[in-house]
Amino acid sequence: MTTSSNCEGPDCEKALENLYLFIDHEIDTASSAEIQSHIDECTSCLTEYDLERVVKSLVSRSCSEVAPDPLREKVLMRIRTVQVQITEQRA
Ligand SMILES: [Zn+2]
């Protein structure tokens, strides 16, 4: 065990590696179930998963509304700030 606050270990690595595929439902059912059960138990991965989902939904929404790029950047920037705050709280 390390004292790092980051998500570590083979399970976390695997879950985070497949996070995008999982969110996009581009992963086979078996792996998807594995990741889901890991996220259910692992707060760090759950946080990561939630953030990615929020980013994704915001981006796709602003895409469909043909939002100007500056707005999208602002949204992403805001999310990044939140992510930093969460990381700091975790540390
Ligand atoms: Zn994890």
PDB file of C-alpha atoms and ligand atoms in Angstrom:
ATOM      1  CA  MET A   1       0.000   0.000   0.000  1.00  0.00           C
ATOM      2  CA  THR A   2       1.193   3.503  -0.778  1.00  0.00           C
ATOM      3  CA  THR A   3       0.050   6.666   0.941  1.00  0.00           C
ATOM      4  CA  SER A   4      -0.949   8.263  -2.347  1.00  0.00           C
ATOM      5  CA  SER A   5      -4.475   9.623  -2.454  1.00  0.00           C
ATOM      6  CA  ASN A   6      -4.759   8.707  -6.102  1.00  0.00           C
ATOM      7  CA  CYS A   7      -6.655   5.741  -7.320  1.00  0.00           C
ATOM      8  CA  GLU A   8      -4.262   2.840  -7.441  1.00  0.00           C
ATOM      9  CA  GLY A   9      -4.119  -0.888  -7.628  1.00  0.00           C
ATOM     10  CA  PRO A  10      -4.906  -3.200 -10.526  1.00  0.00           C
ATOM     11  CA  ASP A  11      -8.671  -2.885 -10.067  1.00  0.00           C
ATOM     12  CA  CYS A  12      -8.623   0.904 -10.128  1.00  0.00           C
ATOM     13  CA  GLU A  13      -6.240   0.943 -13.056  1.00  0.00           C
ATOM     14  CA  LYS A  14      -8.476  -1.335 -15.024  1.00  0.00           C
ATOM     15  CA  ALA A  15     -11.626   0.544 -14.106  1.00  0.00           C
ATOM     16  CA  LEU A  16     -10.153   3.924 -15.024  1.00  0.00           C
ATOM     17  CA  GLU A  17      -8.639   2.549 -18.205  1.00  0.00           C
ATOM     18  CA  ASN A  18     -12.046   1.408 -19.362  1.00  0.00           C
ATOM     19  CA  LEU A  19     -13.975   4.341 -17.938  1.00  0.00           C
ATOM     20  CA  TYR A  20     -14.555   6.050 -21.270  1.00  0.00           C
ATOM     21  CA  LEU A  21     -15.619   2.838 -22.945  1.00  0.00           C
ATOM     22  CA  PHE A  22     -17.871   2.110 -20.011  1.00  0.00           C
ATOM     23  CA  ILE A  23     -19.519   5.524 -20.172  1.00  0.00           C
ATOM     24  CA  ASP A  24     -19.961   5.186 -23.913  1.00  0.00           C
ATOM     25  CA  HIS A  25     -21.366   1.670 -23.498  1.00  0.00           C
ATOM     26  CA  GLU A  26     -18.675   0.497 -25.872  1.00  0.00           C
ATOM     27  CA  ILE A  27     -17.518  -2.320 -23.647  1.00  0.00           C
ATOM     28  CA  ASP A  28     -18.650  -5.917 -23.449  1.00  0.00           C
ATOM     29  CA  THR A  29     -21.170  -6.824 -20.788  1.00  0.00           C
ATOM     30  CA  ALA A  30     -18.760  -8.852 -18.656  1.00  0.00           C
ATOM     31  CA  SER A  31     -16.191  -6.067 -18.332  1.00  0.00           C
ATOM     32  CA  SER A  32     -18.950  -3.538 -17.866  1.00  0.00           C
ATOM     33  CA  ALA A  33     -20.335  -5.472 -14.885  1.00  0.00           C
ATOM     34  CA  GLU A  34     -16.842  -5.717 -13.422  1.00  0.00           C
ATOM     35  CA  ILE A  35     -16.294  -1.981 -13.671  1.00  0.00           C
ATOM     36  CA  GLN A  36     -19.741  -1.221 -12.302  1.00  0.00           C
ATOM     37  CA  SER A  37     -19.126  -3.343  -9.217  1.00  0.00           C
ATOM     38  CA  HIS A  38     -15.730  -1.726  -8.699  1.00  0.00           C
ATOM     39  CA  ILE A  39     -17.204   1.772  -8.987  1.00  0.00           C
ATOM     40  CA  ASP A  40     -19.868   0.777  -6.463  1.00  0.00           C
ATOM     41  CA  GLU A  41     -17.161  -0.005  -3.909  1.00  0.00           C
ATOM     42  CA  CYS A  42     -14.437   2.487  -4.785  1.00  0.00           C
ATOM     43  CA  THR A  43     -15.119   6.143  -3.990  1.00  0.00           C
ATOM     44  CA  SER A  44     -12.148   7.414  -5.971  1.00  0.00           C
ATOM     45  CA  CYS A  45     -13.266   5.669  -9.121  1.00  0.00           C
ATOM     46  CA  LEU A  46     -16.864   6.687  -8.525  1.00  0.00           C
ATOM     47  CA  THR A  47     -15.815  10.331  -8.307  1.00  0.00           C
ATOM     48  CA  GLU A  48     -13.832   9.972 -11.500  1.00  0.00           C
ATOM     49  CA  TYR A  49     -16.747   8.265 -13.190  1.00  0.00           C
ATOM     50  CA  ASP A  50     -19.237  10.947 -12.123  1.00  0.00           C
ATOM     51  CA  LEU A  51     -16.956  13.729 -13.348  1.00  0.00           C
ATOM     52  CA  GLU A  52     -16.434  12.089 -16.701  1.00  0.00           C
ATOM     53  CA  ARG A  53     -20.152  11.589 -17.079  1.00  0.00           C
ATOM     54  CA  VAL A  54     -20.887  15.222 -16.219  1.00  0.00           C
ATOM     55  CA  VAL A  55     -18.263  16.455 -18.661  1.00  0.00           C
ATOM     56  CA  LYS A  56     -19.600  14.192 -21.336  1.00  0.00           C
ATOM     57  CA  SER A  57     -23.213  15.209 -20.914  1.00  0.00           C
ATOM     58  CA  LEU A  58     -22.336  18.905 -20.783  1.00  0.00           C
ATOM     59  CA  VAL A  59     -20.151  18.696 -23.853  1.00  0.00           C
ATOM     60  CA  SER A  60     -22.633  16.704 -25.868  1.00  0.00           C
ATOM     61  CA  ARG A  61     -25.432  19.054 -24.837  1.00  0.00           C
ATOM     62  CA  SER A  62     -23.503  22.144 -25.844  1.00  0.00           C
ATOM     63  CA  CYS A  63     -22.508  20.388 -29.058  1.00  0.00           C
ATOM     64  CA  SER A  64     -26.093  19.706 -30.030  1.00  0.00           C
ATOM     65  CA  GLU A  65     -26.982  23.290 -29.258  1.00  0.00           C
ATOM     66  CA  VAL A  66     -24.022  24.427 -31.351  1.00  0.00           C
ATOM     67  CA  ALA A  67     -22.678  26.367 -28.412  1.00  0.00           C
ATOM     68  CA  PRO A  68     -19.764  28.656 -29.170  1.00  0.00           C
ATOM     69  CA  ASP A  69     -16.419  27.180 -28.277  1.00  0.00           C
ATOM     70  CA  PRO A  70     -15.632  29.730 -25.538  1.00  0.00           C
ATOM     71  CA  LEU A  71     -18.666  28.536 -23.594  1.00  0.00           C
ATOM     72  CA  ARG A  72     -17.584  24.946 -23.879  1.00  0.00           C
ATOM     73  CA  GLU A  73     -14.115  25.841 -22.719  1.00  0.00           C
ATOM     74  CA  LYS A  74     -15.584  27.695 -19.779  1.00  0.00           C
ATOM     75  CA  VAL A  75     -17.612  24.649 -18.816  1.00  0.00           C
ATOM     76  CA  LEU A  76     -14.591  22.380 -19.083  1.00  0.00           C
ATOM     77  CA  MET A  77     -12.519  24.826 -17.086  1.00  0.00           C
ATOM     78  CA  ARG A  78     -15.159  24.924 -14.356  1.00  0.00           C
ATOM     79  CA  ILE A  79     -15.232  21.150 -14.213  1.00  0.00           C
ATOM     80  CA  ARG A  80     -11.455  21.023 -14.006  1.00  0.00           C
ATOM     81  CA  THR A  81     -11.598  23.413 -11.057  1.00  0.00           C
ATOM     82  CA  VAL A  82     -14.099  21.189  -9.322  1.00  0.00           C
ATOM     83  CA  GLN A  83     -11.911  18.184 -10.019  1.00  0.00           C
ATOM     84  CA  VAL A  84      -8.918  19.930  -8.451  1.00  0.00           C
ATOM     85  CA  GLN A  85     -10.978  20.767  -5.387  1.00  0.00           C
ATOM     86  CA  ILE A  86     -12.073  17.178  -5.020  1.00  0.00           C
ATOM     87  CA  THR A  87      -8.483  15.996  -5.408  1.00  0.00           C
ATOM     88  CA  GLU A  88      -7.365  18.420  -2.747  1.00  0.00           C
ATOM     89  CA  GLN A  89     -10.077  17.321  -0.353  1.00  0.00           C
ATOM     90  CA  ARG A  90      -9.022  13.744  -0.895  1.00  0.00           C
ATOM     91  CA  ALA A  91      -5.376  14.471  -0.168  1.00  0.00           C
TER      92      ALA A  91
HETATM   93 ZN    ZN B   1     -10.938   2.307  -7.810  1.00  0.00          ZN
END
